[in-house]
Amino acid sequence: MYKGIKTLLTLSAAAVLFSACHDNLFESINNEVKLESNGINGAAAISRYADYLLFPTGQLYYKTNESSNTTGLYNRQWNKAQLPATEKVDYIAGQCYYAVSDSTNLYITMHTWYENSSGYNSIKNRQIFTTTDTDFSDGIEWTEITLDDTITPIKLFMNNAVDAANRIAYLRAYDSENSTYKIYKLNGSSAPEELTDESTGLSTDTVTAVYFPKDGKTYFSKYYSLTANDEYMYYTTTYSSSGAMTTGSSIFRANGYGTYYTYSSASDSSVTDPSAEGWYEKDSDDNYVLTSDTEKASGKTYYTRSSAEGFLLDSEAASSTSCNAGGIISIAVTSNYLLLGTTSGLSRVVLSSTGSSTSLDNIPYTSSTSFSNNGDSIITEYGMSVFTRDPSAAEGDDDEYVASVIYGSISGSSDNWEDTGLYAYYKNRGTWNRDGTSDNSSNGN
């Protein structure tokens, strides 16, 4: 079928007959392409490991990280990796939903499900496995990571650095003994290391991380969408709670994380950048300096350490841009555009200066820009994750991916289940289309 055409024709037939806008209609139809039958269903995040790209959707799919500009290959490149043996419940083996890596190891989670007394599927076991195998063609030797009985693994995430040497993998887990969430750094088959340093945004709410080339640090966020180039980190305030998703409509940009300080009682503003929270008093040169005294006295000023929402831009609250793209769920960076997965599909915004759509200075433009290909017409479901193979390449010059899903009622959607899942753009093909394995018997899943 030609995705989008049936809906477009139904809604627009009368307008074609009685208005002068038929040229735009047929231009939209000409931008549509026939959906390929082979495409992986699911909306997982693509991650990097060694020379592979990974896509975990119950199965673990892998393909070469080599550009299609070199290989000349398009769809049907993905393969199924061998998963570790797990307990079977009702003849269903464990399923893989997270796959992340550091400089040497691949880590995955395996979930084993069962039907509870209410008739719903519940997770019986959550296990974490790791491997250092870099040749998936002859099987994979997996090692289970043992966790304390009070720790329940919730999610794996990583900073997804392009250079493997800079990659770090993390675990978000629930500590039942202390009734709190914790973040751990994964450490091969050894016990994970609990992290507590909040200087780069780490908190118990952390769900994502990004490597920032500008200062060589990894930054954390409680929001789903987070990416970076050499100048800024970009994110939106999208999160979920109790099964509901709240999407942000603005793109925030920041070039570092830090703290700022405010006066709680001050008549003299000569201290503009205090080094720490505490009592300050004037020295012999009339400059305020931090003192070891803990009590209020004449001539002293107290500065309170405060946390800003998200990352900080030049030690101030992060700047934001509303680019009229709707609810933004995920972000990926190229050298000249941000790709946006939104509640209505795929969008993009040029990295521009305010008020200009041409000069590039890494600031998102105030309006989203239509694609020169079919990217914004073929993908109309929730764009849960977007990914670019080479973030330094211009948009459309290298491989790009988006994983989409129908969010909410399938019966209430104009799209079909077969229309969702993984899509890819390859430059030599010049269009977006579904992306899957070579298995024709299961439509590429």
C-alpha positions in Angstrom: 0.0 0.0 0.0 1.0 3.6 -0.3 1.0 4.9 3.2 -0.9 8.1 3.8 -2.5 8.2 0.3 -5.8 6.6 1.3 -6.4 9.1 4.1 -5.2 12.0 2.1 -7.5 11.2 -0.8 -10.5 10.6 1.5 -10.2 13.9 3.2 -9.2 15.9 0.2 -11.3 14.6 -2.7 -13.9 17.4 -2.5 -11.2 20.0 -2.2 -9.5 18.8 -5.3 -12.8 19.2 -7.3 -13.7 22.6 -6.0 -10.5 24.4 -5.3 -7.2 25.3 -6.8 -5.1 23.4 -4.3 -4.9 20.2 -6.4 -1.3 20.8 -7.3 -0.2 20.6 -3.7 -2.2 17.4 -3.2 -0.6 15.6 -6.1 2.8 16.9 -5.0 2.2 15.1 -1.7 1.1 12.0 -3.4 4.3 12.0 -5.6 6.3 12.3 -2.4 4.8 9.0 -1.1 6.6 5.7 -1.8 5.4 2.2 -1.6 6.1 0.7 1.8 8.5 -2.2 1.7 7.1 -5.4 3.2 10.2 -6.1 5.3 10.3 -3.9 8.4 11.0 -4.6 12.1 8.0 -3.6 14.4 8.9 -2.0 17.6 10.0 1.4 19.0 13.3 0.7 20.7 16.3 3.0 20.7 19.2 2.2 18.4 22.5 2.0 20.2 26.2 1.4 19.2 28.4 -1.5 20.1 31.8 -2.2 18.5 31.2 -2.1 14.8 27.5 -2.8 15.1 24.2 -0.9 15.4 21.7 -2.6 17.8 17.9 -2.5 18.0 16.3 -4.5 20.8 12.6 -5.2 20.5 12.2 -8.5 22.3 14.6 -9.9 19.9 18.1 -8.3 19.6 18.7 -7.1 16.0 22.2 -6.1 14.8 23.7 -4.7 11.6 27.0 -3.2 10.5 27.7 0.4 11.5 29.3 1.0 8.1 27.6 3.7 6.1 25.4 2.6 3.2 27.3 5.2 1.2 30.1 2.7 1.3 28.3 -0.6 1.3 25.6 0.3 -1.2 23.1 -1.7 0.9 19.6 -0.6 2.0 16.8 -2.6 3.6 17.1 -6.2 4.9 20.5 -5.7 6.5 19.5 -6.5 10.1 20.1 -9.9 11.7 18.9 -11.6 14.9 21.6 -12.0 17.5 21.7 -15.1 19.7 20.3 -14.3 23.1 21.2 -15.9 26.4 19.2 -18.9 27.6 16.6 -17.9 30.2 13.7 -19.5 32.1 10.6 -20.2 30.0 7.2 -19.4 31.2 4.3 -20.9 29.3 6.9 -21.8 26.6 7.9 -18.2 26.2 11.6 -17.4 26.7 13.0 -14.2 28.0 12.9 -11.1 25.8 15.5 -8.4 25.3 14.4 -4.8 25.6 17.6 -2.8 26.4 21.0 -3.0 24.7 23.8 -0.6 25.6 27.6 -0.7 25.5 30.8 0.9 26.9 34.2 0.8 25.3 34.6 -3.0 25.6 31.3 -4.6 26.7 27.7 -5.1 25.4 25.0 -5.2 28.1 21.4 -6.4 27.6 18.4 -6.9 29.8 16.3 -10.1 29.6 12.7 -9.9 30.9 10.7 -13.1 31.6 6.9 -12.7 31.6 4.0 -14.5 33.2 0.3 -14.1 33.3 -0.8 -12.8 36.7 -4.1 -13.6 38.6 -5.8 -10.7 36.9 -5.0 -12.1 33.4 -2.3 -9.4 32.6 1.3 -10.0 31.7 3.7 -9.2 34.4 7.5 -9.4 34.6 8.7 -12.4 36.7 12.5 -11.9 36.3 14.8 -9.1 35.1 18.3 -10.2 34.3 21.3 -8.3 32.9 23.9 -10.1 30.7 27.1 -8.9 29.2 29.6 -10.0 26.5 32.8 -8.9 24.9 32.1 -10.8 21.7 32.6 -8.7 18.6 31.6 -11.4 16.0 27.9 -12.3 16.2 28.0 -14.6 13.2 29.1 -17.7 15.3 27.1 -17.2 18.4 27.6 -15.1 21.5 29.0 -16.1 24.9 26.9 -14.3 27.6 27.7 -13.8 31.3 25.0 -12.8 33.8 25.7 -9.9 36.1 24.8 -10.7 39.6 23.0 -7.9 41.6 22.1 -7.6 45.2 18.7 -9.2 46.1 17.4 -5.7 47.1 18.2 -4.2 43.7 15.7 -4.5 40.8 17.1 -3.5 37.3 14.7 -1.1 35.6 16.5 0.3 32.6 19.8 0.3 30.8 21.0 3.5 29.1 24.3 4.8 27.7 25.9 8.0 26.5 26.0 6.6 22.9 29.3 8.3 22.1 30.4 7.9 18.5 33.9 7.0 19.5 33.8 3.7 21.4 36.6 4.8 23.8 34.2 7.4 25.2 31.2 5.2 25.7 29.8 4.5 29.2 26.8 2.3 30.1 24.5 2.8 33.0 21.8 1.0 35.0 18.8 2.6 36.6 17.5 0.3 39.4 15.2 0.3 42.3 16.5 -0.3 45.8 13.7 -1.9 47.7 15.6 -1.7 51.0 15.8 2.1 50.9 12.7 2.7 48.7 14.6 4.8 46.2 15.9 4.6 42.6 19.7 4.5 42.1 22.0 4.9 39.1 25.0 2.6 38.5 27.9 2.5 36.1 28.2 -0.9 34.5 31.6 -2.5 34.8 31.8 -5.6 32.6 30.8 -8.7 34.5 31.9 -7.2 37.8 29.4 -5.6 40.2 28.0 -2.2 38.9 29.3 0.9 40.7 26.7 3.2 42.3 27.0 6.8 41.2 26.1 9.8 43.4 28.0 12.8 41.9 25.3 15.3 40.9 27.7 17.8 39.2 26.7 16.7 35.7 22.9 16.4 36.4 22.8 12.9 37.9 19.7 12.3 40.1 17.4 9.5 41.2 15.2 10.5 38.2 17.9 10.1 35.6 16.8 8.1 32.5 19.2 9.3 29.8 22.8 10.3 29.3 24.8 12.0 26.5 28.5 12.4 25.8 29.4 16.1 25.3 32.5 16.4 23.1 33.0 20.0 24.1 34.3 19.1 27.5 34.6 15.3 27.3 32.0 14.7 30.1 28.9 12.7 30.2 25.7 14.6 31.2 22.5 13.1 32.6 18.8 14.0 32.4 15.5 13.0 33.7 14.0 13.6 30.2 13.8 11.1 27.4 15.2 13.2 24.6 18.9 14.3 24.8 21.6 14.7 22.2 24.7 16.8 21.6 27.1 18.2 19.0 30.4 20.0 19.6 28.7 23.2 20.8 25.5 22.4 22.6 23.4 19.7 24.3 19.8 19.6 23.1 16.8 18.2 25.0 13.1 18.5 25.6 11.0 18.1 28.8 9.3 14.9 27.8 8.8 12.3 30.4 6.3 9.6 31.5 4.6 9.0 34.8 2.0 6.3 35.7 1.9 5.1 32.1 1.1 8.6 30.7 3.5 10.6 28.5 3.9 14.3 28.9 5.7 15.9 25.9 7.6 19.1 25.7 7.1 21.4 22.8 10.4 23.5 23.1 14.0 22.5 22.5 16.4 23.5 25.2 20.1 24.0 24.5 22.9 24.1 27.0 26.7 24.0 27.1 27.2 22.7 30.5 25.8 21.8 33.9 26.5 23.7 37.1 25.0 25.5 40.0 24.1 29.1 40.5 23.7 31.0 43.7 21.2 33.5 44.9 21.1 36.0 47.8 18.9 35.0 50.7 19.7 38.2 52.5 21.9 40.8 50.8 22.1 44.5 50.3 25.5 44.4 48.6 25.6 42.5 45.2 29.4 42.7 44.9 29.6 38.9 45.0 28.4 37.8 41.6 30.0 34.3 41.4 30.3 32.8 44.9 32.3 29.6 45.0 30.1 27.8 47.4 27.0 28.0 49.6 27.7 29.7 52.9 28.4 32.9 54.8 30.5 35.6 53.0 32.0 38.7 54.6 34.1 41.6 53.3 37.9 41.3 53.5 40.3 44.3 53.8 39.9 45.1 50.1 36.1 45.2 50.5 35.7 41.9 48.5 33.3 39.3 49.8 35.0 36.0 50.8 33.7 32.7 52.1 34.1 32.4 55.9 34.2 29.4 58.1 31.7 31.1 60.5 28.2 29.6 60.5 26.3 32.3 62.3 24.8 35.5 60.9 26.6 38.7 61.8 26.8 42.3 60.7 28.5 42.7 57.3 27.9 39.1 56.3 25.8 37.8 53.4 24.5 34.2 53.0 24.4 32.6 49.5 22.2 29.6 48.8 23.1 27.0 46.3 20.2 26.4 43.9 19.5 23.9 41.2 18.4 25.0 37.8 15.9 22.9 35.7 17.9 20.8 33.3 21.3 21.8 32.1 22.8 25.3 32.3 23.8 27.7 29.6 26.8 29.8 30.6 25.9 29.3 34.3 22.4 30.5 33.7 19.1 28.7 33.2 19.1 26.8 29.8 17.7 28.7 26.8 14.9 27.3 24.8 13.3 27.6 21.4 9.8 26.8 20.4 10.0 25.6 16.8 6.3 24.7 16.2 6.9 21.0 15.8 4.3 19.8 18.2 5.0 17.4 21.1 8.7 16.4 20.8 9.6 12.9 22.0 13.1 12.3 20.7 16.0 14.3 19.1 19.0 13.4 17.0 21.6 15.8 15.7 23.2 16.4 12.3 25.6 19.1 11.3 22.8 21.4 10.0 19.5 20.1 11.4 18.0 18.5 14.4 15.8 15.5 13.6 12.7 15.4 15.8 10.5 12.4 16.6 7.2 14.0 17.5 3.6 13.0 18.4 2.7 13.3 14.7 5.8 11.7 13.1 9.2 12.9 11.9 10.1 16.5 11.8 13.3 18.6 11.5 14.5 22.1 12.5 17.5 23.9 11.0 20.3 24.8 13.4 20.3 28.5 12.8 20.5 31.9 14.4 17.3 33.5 15.7 15.4 35.1 12.8 17.4 33.4 10.1 16.8 30.2 8.3 20.2 30.0 6.6 23.1 31.1 8.9 24.2 28.1 11.0 25.2 28.7 14.6 23.7 25.7 16.4 20.6 27.4 17.6 17.3 25.8 16.6 15.3 27.9 14.2 11.8 29.0 15.4 9.9 26.9 12.8 10.2 23.3 11.7 11.2 22.8 8.1 9.7 20.3 5.6 11.9 17.5 4.2 13.1 17.6 0.7 12.4 13.8 0.7 9.3 11.9 2.1 10.5 11.9 5.7 7.6 14.0 7.1 4.9 12.3 5.0 5.6 8.6 5.3 6.1 8.6 9.1 3.1 9.9 10.9 2.9 7.9 14.2 4.7 8.7 17.4 8.5 9.0 16.6 9.7 7.4 19.8 13.4 7.4 18.9 15.5 9.0 16.2 19.1 8.2 15.4 21.8 9.4 13.0 24.8 7.1 12.2 27.1 10.1 11.7 26.1 13.2 13.7 28.8 15.3 11.9 27.2 14.7 8.5 24.6 17.0 7.0 21.0 15.9 7.2 20.3 13.6 4.2 24.0 12.8 3.6 24.2 9.6 5.7 22.1 6.9 7.3 19.2 8.1 9.5 16.6 6.1 11.5 13.4 6.6 13.3 11.3 4.0 15.3 7.6 4.8 15.4 4.6 3.4 17.3 0.9 4.0 17.6 0.5 5.5 21.1 -2.9 4.8 22.6 -5.7 3.0 20.9 -4.8 1.2 17.7 -8.5 1.2 16.7 -8.6 4.9 17.0 -5.6 5.5 14.8 -5.6 6.1 11.0 -2.4 4.0 10.8 -2.0 0.3 10.8 0.3 -1.8 13.0 2.2 -2.8 9.9 3.0 0.9 9.3 4.9 1.3 12.5 8.3 0.2 13.6 11.8 1.0 12.2 12.3 3.3 9.2 15.5 4.3 7.6 16.8 6.9 5.2 19.7 6.0 2.9 21.2 8.7 0.7 21.6 6.7 -2.5 18.0 5.5 -2.3 17.0 9.1 -1.5 13.8 8.2 0.4 12.6 6.9 3.8 11.1 3.5 4.1 10.7 0.5 6.4 13.9 -1.3 7.6 14.2 -4.9 8.6 15.8 -8.3 8.1 15.9 -10.5 5.0 13.3 -12.9 6.6 10.4 -12.8 4.2 8.4 -15.3 6.2 8.1 -12.8 9.1 8.0 -9.6 7.1 11.5 -8.7 8.2 11.0 -9.2 11.9 
